[in-house]
XYZ file of C-alpha atoms in Angstrom:
717
model
C 175.853 28.359 122.172
C 177.687 28.629 118.938
C 177.488 31.725 117.137
C 177.573 32.729 113.179
C 180.644 34.510 111.729
C 177.850 37.406 111.115
C 177.210 37.677 114.897
C 181.335 37.569 115.907
C 182.051 40.165 113.078
C 179.286 42.307 114.438
C 180.368 42.185 117.675
C 183.961 43.245 116.400
C 181.590 45.838 114.727
C 180.826 46.654 117.863
C 184.531 47.976 119.237
C 184.659 50.697 116.820
C 185.130 54.220 118.408
C 185.884 52.944 121.615
C 188.666 52.723 123.815
C 191.204 49.727 124.676
C 193.809 48.555 125.963
C 195.280 45.715 126.524
C 198.740 43.758 126.167
C 200.393 42.649 123.112
C 202.407 39.465 122.432
C 204.603 38.122 119.814
C 206.240 34.801 119.110
C 209.464 36.200 119.515
C 208.129 36.362 123.234
C 208.611 39.956 123.227
C 205.544 42.364 124.403
C 204.253 45.512 124.731
C 201.497 47.416 126.381
C 199.096 49.612 123.641
C 196.690 52.458 124.451
C 194.211 53.208 121.481
C 191.445 55.298 121.118
C 189.789 56.069 117.397
C 190.558 57.298 115.291
C 194.668 57.136 115.163
C 195.545 57.322 118.744
C 198.420 55.339 119.920
C 200.770 54.401 122.676
C 203.119 51.373 123.152
C 204.968 50.649 125.848
C 208.201 48.219 126.239
C 208.653 45.344 128.803
C 210.245 48.373 131.189
C 207.200 50.775 130.615
C 208.944 53.428 128.264
C 207.207 54.467 125.408
C 208.573 53.369 122.153
C 205.699 54.197 119.720
C 203.301 57.453 120.656
C 200.552 58.913 117.653
C 197.681 61.428 117.723
C 196.201 63.738 115.427
C 199.247 65.550 114.427
C 202.249 64.502 115.772
C 204.051 60.385 115.785
C 207.088 59.960 118.297
C 208.766 56.544 117.579
C 212.378 55.157 119.768
C 215.326 54.458 117.490
C 217.740 52.037 118.105
C 219.367 53.707 121.040
C 215.867 54.867 123.240
C 215.766 58.332 121.342
C 212.526 59.417 120.621
C 211.840 60.496 116.910
C 209.587 63.591 116.330
C 207.241 63.498 112.879
C 205.218 66.645 112.333
C 202.148 64.601 110.417
C 201.512 66.007 107.030
C 197.742 64.990 105.780
C 199.724 64.564 102.230
C 202.527 61.704 103.307
C 202.019 58.207 104.742
C 202.953 56.092 107.441
C 203.534 52.897 107.906
C 204.908 50.469 110.600
C 207.303 48.005 110.080
C 205.904 44.679 110.922
C 202.924 43.174 111.441
C 200.952 46.372 114.045
C 198.206 46.315 116.777
C 195.784 47.721 114.410
C 195.668 44.216 113.223
C 194.127 43.268 116.584
C 192.666 46.355 118.280
C 190.609 47.379 114.958
C 190.475 44.537 113.400
C 187.209 45.598 111.591
C 189.132 47.217 109.415
C 190.383 43.906 107.793
C 185.987 43.419 107.028
C 184.374 46.169 106.275
C 180.378 45.805 105.581
C 178.812 44.232 102.238
C 178.280 47.535 100.179
C 174.920 48.254 98.806
C 175.405 48.735 95.803
C 178.614 49.216 93.996
C 181.770 47.224 94.085
C 181.973 45.188 98.035
C 185.738 45.737 99.553
C 185.982 42.507 100.968
C 189.198 41.502 102.027
C 188.397 38.636 104.457
C 186.789 36.040 102.251
C 185.091 32.647 102.819
C 185.429 32.584 106.736
C 185.486 29.585 108.549
C 182.129 28.336 111.325
C 183.484 29.734 114.752
C 185.190 27.416 117.129
C 185.447 27.719 120.828
C 189.271 28.326 122.001
C 190.785 30.288 124.848
C 193.360 33.085 124.379
C 195.797 33.919 127.371
C 192.618 32.654 129.856
C 190.014 34.500 127.758
C 186.927 32.181 125.907
C 187.191 33.325 122.516
C 185.861 32.167 118.705
C 188.268 31.016 116.296
C 187.696 32.363 112.744
C 190.037 31.359 109.727
C 189.661 33.104 106.167
C 191.314 33.743 102.969
C 192.757 37.236 103.171
C 193.054 38.925 99.973
C 195.907 41.062 100.849
C 198.355 38.713 102.188
C 197.341 36.123 99.861
C 197.414 33.598 102.695
C 195.353 32.118 104.864
C 194.521 34.476 108.603
C 192.842 33.523 111.753
C 191.375 35.930 114.305
C 190.125 34.907 117.799
C 187.481 37.253 119.192
C 187.027 37.621 122.640
C 182.987 36.047 123.598
C 182.855 38.523 125.783
C 184.054 41.817 124.324
C 184.296 41.632 120.710
C 187.639 42.876 120.271
C 190.351 40.411 119.000
C 192.982 38.402 120.751
C 194.675 36.983 118.315
C 195.632 37.151 115.060
C 197.739 35.143 112.717
C 198.872 34.595 108.965
C 201.683 32.032 108.168
C 204.282 31.894 110.797
C 203.892 35.306 112.469
C 201.017 36.076 115.351
C 200.165 38.063 117.548
C 197.653 37.700 120.815
C 196.153 40.372 123.107
C 196.321 39.966 126.603
C 194.068 41.724 129.406
C 192.075 43.523 126.995
C 189.739 46.752 128.178
C 187.512 48.821 126.551
C 186.168 52.462 127.592
C 188.621 53.705 129.704
C 189.176 57.309 129.890
C 192.749 57.832 129.039
C 194.616 61.123 129.643
C 195.284 63.123 126.805
C 198.951 62.997 127.607
C 199.028 59.528 127.414
C 198.863 60.643 123.268
C 201.802 62.927 123.738
C 205.469 62.810 124.253
C 207.054 65.803 126.782
C 210.549 64.609 126.750
C 213.710 65.060 124.722
C 213.027 63.984 121.460
C 214.856 65.107 118.023
C 213.021 66.053 114.530
C 212.750 63.215 112.035
C 214.901 65.395 109.547
C 217.988 64.539 111.557
C 217.555 60.891 111.627
C 216.861 60.853 107.835
C 220.143 63.400 107.386
C 222.110 61.205 109.960
C 221.011 58.152 107.675
C 222.358 59.734 104.690
C 225.586 61.238 106.111
C 226.083 57.733 107.282
C 225.109 56.219 104.136
C 227.871 58.513 102.092
C 230.513 57.743 104.246
C 229.613 53.739 104.072
C 230.314 54.969 99.981
C 233.464 56.765 100.486
C 234.885 53.967 102.144
C 233.454 51.540 99.537
C 235.087 53.707 97.052
C 238.402 53.899 98.578
C 238.605 49.933 98.268
C 240.069 48.441 95.639
C 237.349 46.583 93.203
C 237.881 42.680 92.501
C 237.060 42.645 88.486
C 236.126 39.820 86.358
C 237.140 40.395 82.581
C 235.283 37.717 81.643
C 230.967 37.027 81.709
C 229.392 34.207 80.300
C 227.004 35.499 78.006
C 224.082 34.633 76.209
C 223.315 36.672 73.096
C 219.352 37.070 71.327
C 219.923 37.677 67.899
C 216.118 39.211 66.303
C 215.849 39.704 62.290
C 214.911 42.971 61.516
C 214.903 43.388 58.104
C 216.269 41.794 55.094
C 215.925 40.147 51.735
C 216.225 36.743 51.309
C 217.489 36.978 47.171
C 220.946 38.941 48.268
C 221.142 37.721 51.476
C 221.297 41.647 52.944
C 219.752 40.845 56.517
C 219.832 43.428 60.109
C 219.510 41.593 62.812
C 219.592 43.559 66.200
C 221.196 41.987 69.066
C 221.580 41.877 72.595
C 223.764 40.353 75.307
C 222.314 38.737 79.023
C 224.811 37.800 81.834
C 223.688 36.594 85.174
C 222.939 38.533 88.173
C 225.694 37.461 90.642
C 227.226 38.782 93.766
C 231.434 38.281 93.924
C 232.392 38.174 97.550
C 236.370 38.608 98.513
C 238.682 38.123 101.651
C 242.036 37.882 102.775
C 242.455 33.789 103.202
C 244.178 34.657 106.409
C 241.934 37.122 107.997
C 239.144 34.607 107.605
C 235.571 34.495 105.757
C 233.516 37.704 107.104
C 229.992 37.064 108.402
C 227.397 37.042 105.554
C 225.639 40.497 105.363
C 221.335 40.710 103.677
C 220.394 40.064 101.440
C 223.860 37.962 100.748
C 223.346 35.721 103.548
C 219.836 34.389 101.632
C 221.370 33.820 98.189
C 222.860 30.438 97.081
C 226.158 30.079 96.505
C 227.816 28.528 93.261
C 231.485 28.228 94.018
C 234.518 29.539 95.868
C 238.276 29.602 95.102
C 241.436 30.947 97.011
C 243.726 32.230 94.523
C 247.170 34.140 96.306
C 246.582 36.270 98.958
C 242.356 36.211 98.714
C 239.405 33.638 98.659
C 236.520 34.527 95.900
C 232.922 33.556 96.588
C 230.066 33.672 93.509
C 226.719 34.009 94.993
C 223.909 33.665 93.023
C 219.859 32.800 92.500
C 220.381 32.045 89.164
C 222.356 28.902 87.834
C 225.742 29.526 86.654
C 227.537 26.656 85.830
C 231.235 25.750 87.972
C 233.080 25.722 84.762
C 231.658 30.045 84.018
C 232.371 30.267 87.671
C 236.228 28.886 87.446
C 236.654 30.839 84.402
C 234.933 34.126 86.202
C 237.407 33.748 88.864
C 240.070 33.294 86.961
C 239.706 36.297 84.979
C 239.531 38.356 88.101
C 242.215 41.793 88.066
C 244.058 40.777 91.366
C 244.949 43.495 93.785
C 246.831 44.263 96.510
C 245.128 42.858 100.178
C 245.185 45.886 102.700
C 249.462 46.812 104.135
C 248.809 45.184 107.212
C 249.615 42.320 109.026
C 246.466 39.990 109.063
C 247.001 38.417 112.284
C 247.015 42.239 113.709
C 243.649 42.850 112.039
C 242.425 39.148 113.286
C 242.957 40.645 116.797
C 241.592 44.019 116.411
C 238.242 42.040 115.035
C 237.986 39.872 117.865
C 238.510 42.224 120.474
C 236.025 44.483 118.541
C 233.799 41.417 118.041
C 234.282 40.224 122.158
C 233.911 44.209 123.294
C 229.903 44.169 121.120
C 229.124 40.777 123.071
C 230.041 42.051 126.311
C 228.126 45.137 126.278
C 224.978 42.841 124.981
C 225.524 40.635 127.981
C 226.026 43.539 130.653
C 223.073 45.107 129.061
C 221.088 41.749 130.358
C 222.049 41.573 133.825
C 219.833 43.798 135.133
C 222.348 45.524 138.162
C 220.704 47.417 139.749
C 216.798 46.411 139.013
C 214.004 46.235 141.355
C 212.063 43.174 141.689
C 208.798 45.015 141.899
C 208.883 46.633 138.884
C 209.251 43.596 137.029
C 206.684 41.767 138.665
C 204.039 42.203 134.986
C 204.200 39.243 132.039
C 208.256 39.036 132.086
C 210.128 35.830 133.202
C 212.260 37.032 136.157
C 215.511 35.566 137.057
C 216.695 36.803 140.671
C 220.290 37.076 141.618
C 220.201 35.705 145.256
C 224.158 34.631 145.746
C 226.003 37.273 145.366
C 229.583 35.228 146.488
C 230.222 34.928 142.912
C 230.072 37.807 140.342
C 231.888 35.342 137.094
C 229.862 32.693 137.970
C 226.328 34.356 138.297
C 227.139 35.884 134.490
C 227.909 32.561 133.464
C 224.805 31.300 134.772
C 222.472 34.119 133.189
C 224.623 33.711 129.444
C 223.717 29.927 130.065
C 220.665 30.242 130.751
C 219.315 33.021 127.956
C 221.587 31.226 125.192
C 219.805 30.101 122.319
C 219.503 26.248 121.925
C 220.138 24.166 118.140
C 217.427 22.171 117.129
C 218.942 20.705 114.840
C 216.618 21.724 111.951
C 217.734 25.465 111.159
C 216.189 26.386 114.466
C 216.874 27.829 117.782
C 215.432 28.760 120.812
C 216.301 31.016 123.885
C 214.445 31.508 127.475
C 213.129 35.212 127.209
C 214.480 36.345 130.893
C 214.608 39.789 132.990
C 217.383 39.328 134.962
C 217.577 40.870 138.657
C 220.906 41.780 140.246
C 220.434 43.743 143.079
C 222.160 42.957 146.739
C 218.885 44.243 148.524
C 218.184 40.120 147.250
C 220.999 38.306 148.569
C 219.772 35.308 150.820
C 216.196 36.030 149.076
C 213.945 33.246 150.212
C 211.113 31.161 148.575
C 209.002 32.510 151.472
C 210.662 36.302 150.608
C 209.991 36.373 147.209
C 206.308 34.982 147.576
C 205.886 37.678 150.019
C 207.554 40.652 147.487
C 205.319 39.085 145.002
C 202.115 39.557 147.603
C 199.208 39.134 145.486
C 200.757 40.402 141.882
C 199.248 37.734 139.122
C 202.841 36.031 138.451
C 202.685 32.708 137.847
C 206.500 31.843 138.318
C 209.754 32.713 138.892
C 213.764 31.245 139.035
C 216.228 32.292 141.453
C 219.886 31.418 141.179
C 220.918 30.957 144.730
C 223.948 29.212 146.618
C 223.547 25.587 144.855
C 223.573 27.374 141.749
C 226.813 28.794 141.983
C 228.765 26.210 143.294
C 227.166 22.780 141.444
C 229.001 22.198 138.200
C 225.218 21.914 136.536
C 224.198 25.466 137.952
C 220.801 23.879 138.467
C 217.998 27.200 138.735
C 215.572 27.488 141.259
C 212.292 27.516 139.553
C 209.520 28.575 142.435
C 205.864 28.461 141.619
C 204.044 32.316 142.740
C 200.725 31.689 141.714
C 197.371 31.181 143.465
C 197.837 28.376 146.502
C 195.568 25.235 145.490
C 195.330 22.188 146.977
C 196.739 20.203 144.012
C 199.288 23.198 142.990
C 200.904 24.725 146.305
C 201.850 27.831 145.816
C 206.056 27.825 146.807
C 206.280 24.161 145.167
C 209.832 24.411 143.139
C 212.424 22.457 140.749
C 215.453 23.163 139.635
C 216.556 23.262 135.869
C 219.877 23.009 134.403
C 220.218 25.809 131.905
C 220.184 24.065 128.505
C 216.960 23.315 129.187
C 215.622 27.031 130.970
C 214.147 27.614 126.985
C 211.507 25.131 126.881
C 210.665 25.346 130.069
C 210.363 29.626 130.480
C 208.698 29.354 126.843
C 206.142 26.704 127.563
C 205.512 28.683 130.735
C 205.306 32.422 129.591
C 202.439 31.213 127.374
C 200.438 28.630 129.464
C 201.096 26.232 127.136
C 202.408 23.837 129.412
C 201.825 24.094 133.430
C 204.332 24.250 136.306
C 203.330 20.306 137.170
C 204.482 19.106 133.568
C 208.041 19.898 134.341
C 208.027 19.815 137.953
C 206.561 16.103 137.835
C 209.467 15.275 135.889
C 212.241 15.866 137.372
C 215.064 13.006 137.925
C 215.899 11.846 141.645
C 217.662 14.609 142.982
C 214.855 16.867 141.902
C 216.916 18.596 138.843
C 214.830 18.825 135.511
C 217.408 17.965 132.755
C 214.515 17.741 129.599
C 211.754 15.463 129.226
C 212.938 11.266 128.377
C 213.161 10.676 124.910
C 210.534 8.750 123.477
C 211.512 4.810 122.705
C 212.488 4.588 119.045
C 211.476 1.341 117.066
C 213.881 -1.659 115.961
C 212.038 -2.339 112.928
C 209.303 -0.603 110.982
C 207.047 -3.460 109.027
C 203.802 -4.221 107.640
C 200.307 -5.551 108.882
C 201.048 -7.739 106.015
C 204.534 -9.160 106.897
C 202.771 -9.692 110.687
C 200.544 -11.610 109.847
C 202.868 -13.799 107.424
C 205.270 -14.259 110.711
C 202.839 -15.152 113.144
C 200.922 -17.489 110.427
C 202.151 -20.482 111.794
C 201.703 -20.321 115.425
C 198.503 -19.255 116.185
C 197.855 -21.276 119.563
C 195.052 -19.704 121.242
C 191.939 -18.433 119.992
C 192.759 -14.816 121.206
C 196.058 -14.999 118.265
C 193.590 -16.177 115.452
C 191.308 -13.619 116.480
C 194.412 -10.902 116.188
C 195.880 -12.684 112.789
C 192.397 -12.930 110.789
C 192.148 -9.201 111.571
C 195.266 -7.772 110.193
C 195.635 -10.489 107.085
C 191.868 -9.807 106.154
C 193.129 -6.015 105.518
C 193.237 -4.923 102.213
C 195.565 -2.452 102.201
C 199.314 -2.091 103.957
C 199.777 -0.665 107.947
C 203.035 0.549 108.854
C 204.263 -0.806 112.403
C 206.316 -0.055 114.877
C 208.190 -2.662 116.936
C 209.817 -1.820 119.921
C 212.074 -4.050 121.758
C 210.450 -4.288 125.453
C 211.107 -6.799 128.322
C 208.058 -9.137 129.520
C 208.153 -8.335 132.666
C 207.786 -4.281 132.293
C 205.178 -5.019 129.764
C 202.939 -7.139 132.035
C 203.640 -4.643 134.783
C 202.345 -1.669 132.692
C 199.218 -3.681 131.130
C 198.173 -4.557 134.563
C 198.728 -0.828 135.984
C 196.728 0.318 133.009
C 193.372 1.767 133.719
C 190.841 1.117 129.911
C 188.206 2.587 131.895
C 184.308 0.968 132.680
C 182.774 1.294 129.476
C 185.994 -0.289 127.121
C 185.582 -3.846 126.055
C 188.747 -6.002 126.601
C 189.444 -9.165 124.901
C 192.579 -11.925 126.032
C 193.735 -9.504 128.364
C 193.832 -12.503 131.159
C 195.719 -14.026 129.174
C 198.284 -11.304 127.873
C 199.030 -10.798 131.445
C 199.867 -14.790 132.425
C 201.669 -14.970 128.688
C 204.195 -11.897 130.012
C 204.687 -12.643 133.802
C 207.434 -14.776 133.673
C 209.381 -11.730 131.536
C 212.209 -11.833 128.707
C 213.306 -9.978 125.805
C 211.111 -9.568 123.454
C 209.955 -7.233 120.316
C 205.723 -5.459 121.205
C 203.365 -3.572 119.072
C 199.875 -1.791 118.554
C 197.416 -1.902 115.611
C 195.022 0.166 115.651
C 191.174 -1.393 114.972
C 188.537 0.551 114.657
C 187.257 2.238 118.114
C 190.546 0.543 119.502
C 193.801 -1.270 119.790
C 195.732 -4.628 119.476
C 198.304 -5.069 121.861
C 200.536 -7.301 121.007
C 204.505 -9.459 121.749
C 206.059 -11.206 119.281
C 209.613 -13.330 119.732
C 212.582 -11.291 119.464
C 214.572 -13.507 116.802
C 211.420 -16.153 115.464
C 208.878 -13.509 115.254
C 206.573 -16.633 116.815
C 203.272 -14.591 118.392
C 203.475 -14.590 122.325
C 200.567 -12.465 123.374
C 197.559 -10.392 121.906
C 195.219 -8.179 123.557
C 191.945 -6.061 121.700
C 191.111 -2.972 123.482
C 187.446 -1.669 122.249
C 186.088 1.780 123.026
C 182.590 2.239 124.509
C 180.881 4.596 120.796
C 180.522 7.941 120.823
C 178.053 9.439 122.651
C 177.435 13.366 121.968
C 176.524 15.812 124.968
C 172.940 16.249 125.365
C 171.654 19.490 122.924
C 171.449 23.027 124.877
C 168.974 25.289 124.825
C 169.704 27.448 121.504
C 173.375 25.588 120.862
C 173.239 24.898 116.732
C 173.724 20.799 117.150
C 176.288 19.370 114.450
C 174.021 17.505 112.019
C 173.593 13.731 112.146
C 173.975 11.994 109.234
C 173.131 7.567 109.330
C 174.608 6.238 106.791
C 174.332 2.415 106.104
C 177.955 1.300 106.992
C 181.141 2.439 108.096
C 184.842 1.926 107.110
C 186.364 -0.660 109.820
C 189.755 -0.888 108.384
C 192.342 2.128 109.387
C 194.284 3.181 106.568
C 197.951 4.440 106.254
C 197.954 7.021 103.600
C 201.474 6.920 103.500
C 201.706 3.534 102.556
C 199.856 3.872 99.389
C 200.697 3.493 96.400
C 199.407 4.371 93.145
C 199.596 0.224 92.219
C 196.870 -0.204 94.660
C 193.408 -0.503 94.257
C 192.558 3.001 94.300
C 189.109 5.228 93.147
C 189.967 7.957 90.812
C 189.541 10.840 91.765
C 188.062 12.626 89.221
C 185.239 9.858 89.131
C 184.629 11.567 93.108
C 185.079 15.005 91.846
C 182.257 14.563 89.627
C 180.032 12.732 91.493
C 180.354 15.990 94.272
C 180.093 18.834 91.721
C 176.453 17.284 90.731
C 175.609 16.868 93.735
C 176.352 20.769 94.607
C 174.543 21.263 90.676
C 171.459 19.597 91.909
C 171.821 21.217 95.393
C 172.184 24.662 93.896
C 171.178 24.794 89.364
C 170.836 28.396 88.958
C 175.029 28.977 90.780
C 178.544 28.876 89.232
C 179.614 25.607 90.718
C 183.605 25.156 91.035
C 186.302 22.635 92.714
C 185.136 19.175 93.974
C 188.699 18.378 93.758
C 189.240 16.000 96.539
C 191.623 16.862 99.292
C 193.130 13.257 99.448
C 196.127 12.329 96.821
C 194.861 8.508 96.816
C 191.769 7.173 97.799
C 191.406 3.892 99.154
C 188.302 1.667 97.792
C 186.314 0.924 100.951
C 183.207 1.049 101.900
C 182.066 3.920 104.327
C 185.689 5.570 103.525
C 184.529 9.256 103.957
C 186.151 11.997 101.152
C 186.493 15.811 101.594
C 186.286 17.715 99.016
C 185.702 21.791 99.083
C 183.241 23.233 96.119
C 182.555 27.091 95.769
C 179.649 28.150 94.593
C 179.498 31.906 93.296
C 183.138 31.990 94.960
C 181.996 30.805 98.689
C 183.584 27.455 99.661
C 181.181 24.905 101.088
C 182.774 21.293 102.113
C 181.392 18.145 100.585
C 181.273 14.462 101.922
C 181.328 11.884 99.794
C 180.765 8.226 101.046
C 182.289 4.941 99.137
C 178.928 2.813 98.612
C 180.278 0.291 97.054
C 182.994 -0.930 95.190
C 181.797 -0.014 91.562
C 182.056 3.557 91.932
C 178.814 4.638 93.432
C 179.003 7.391 96.113
C 176.301 8.955 98.684
C 177.151 12.906 98.965
C 176.146 15.249 101.089
C 176.447 19.292 102.070
C 178.443 19.817 105.456
C 175.925 22.499 106.605
C 178.389 25.525 108.352
C 177.283 23.680 111.668
C 179.246 20.883 111.084
C 177.851 17.155 111.049
C 178.649 13.778 112.168
C 178.780 10.737 109.952
C 177.240 7.692 112.041
C 176.740 4.632 111.221
C 174.437 1.510 112.115
C 173.723 1.514 115.898
C 176.117 4.840 116.491
C 174.327 7.597 118.716
């Protein structure tokens, strides 16, 4: 039974005042264990089981960058904030949608919630609801646990958190929410920060500045008083120069890394003069001529009185030492396997013959991989480098893991060390099943580790997805690239190509359907060998209820093999497959698959079913909105909006009604075509569907109920 939003919200209200514990995951692959006892008692622990944040009614402890706990005595007059999305958005989600006020003003933050939708989050059933968050000024999505009511997922834009293994009403020891270990007062942090800032400012004050002596200026003048007879006038004058950042560096040393916030500021100009290179960055437009004049006006200063090569070598050594420290921290020397079995992706060293090779393997496996669009992905691995596991086999790994809920692990064994490709062993360590034997393995090259680890860690893909996609030698080197089309055409061009060579009834039927369409539809053409097309078609299962037209004829026409172009054209409830000559574009063969009409599942007691709305016609022509242009025969969006608002006003005569703008920018004039619109009725969003009834701008308009609606045509269930 699908609950209403009010029921889901009530279930979440039921978690108020109760203790809760779980593991909070974030999009960067990090996670932390969280304990909460209302109202203000919290504990976070990192992957290593070390506390990073503790709070009770009187005190707070938070870990700084070097792992030391910083202690703050709370004051009732001081506000406290946690940077980034706080786990409270999950564990205290009920604060986002308070109950409606019985008087006065409502303090609603979660506005216009959608109908709950069944989803699964980290193995648990839940109900997904989206609404507009007036504080964030964005749409926010929550998933609530179907059993416990606690929020399992929160998402706003690209940021999200997920709660794994939630538990309510645990009895927590009071010592869990205090810290007796070493700490320093928060005042020390403030003093240190102030001291470091003062030192930075003193160092910067000792560096001679590069000061321009000319700036572009916009002069503003406003008359204040005067006399037209005498020409006397008082004018208030002010000037405005653009705000910009001027960077400089010694050209022989090279450009330093761009620091925040300049890394997000557009570069406007760069020029070298003498020993220096100057750069102007600004969010405001500055012409290149003005930039050049600014740089030319700079009063030059002397560079550092040191050999640039010496400085460059010194900087390189410091950067090397920093990177070396980072690498050593990730290699996991001395870690014990059994202490890292929960919610961690393990890379275990089992060959100790070559320290340098192990380092190269681990670094390569965790290296960020550019995706070509400015983003990078990396495998988040916990390395285990302990001689205790020298020679560890897959069976030994399974024995060490025991019944721990760990579903996979990675081994760097002798073949990994000796092979130039460094193929790492991936091991399935979950429950033993007939179709998924425990201990199944495949190998993966380091450059593909990010995809394997990322997807297995969030159960986006299962182990078999990768194990079944290895090359002949058992190594996963990435999923095969999808074939790329050699040409993009439309159904109009295709119908013109084949019009004069229609030798069979099936080809004539194929041509009639695509030539009779009102609007162009894109068709991708791929190079193909007819023998391969024949074998693939022969082995394809279409289902018992599907209708096939021209199948045997297609197999016969493709059996001889030879080069061709293949393509697919969608139809109502199916598709056409066709092959044409590679050069002349003469049609060779085509066949059509028509799927059986959709039959909804039988109603269940107590489960609200989508409304069935029957219309006397359906739109059978597929439409590609990307190919529609203003030159096509289109329906005016304003006409649709007026029809929808008129129906909404009829159904809700005493309400304030706004909106009704169609979600589509271009609307084809096809009988039976459905158009969606959102209407706000007294501020509440309601979805409407407008169906084209004829070519003269007449529509059937229907308000969609919260449980949803299915539009069905004649003969459809």
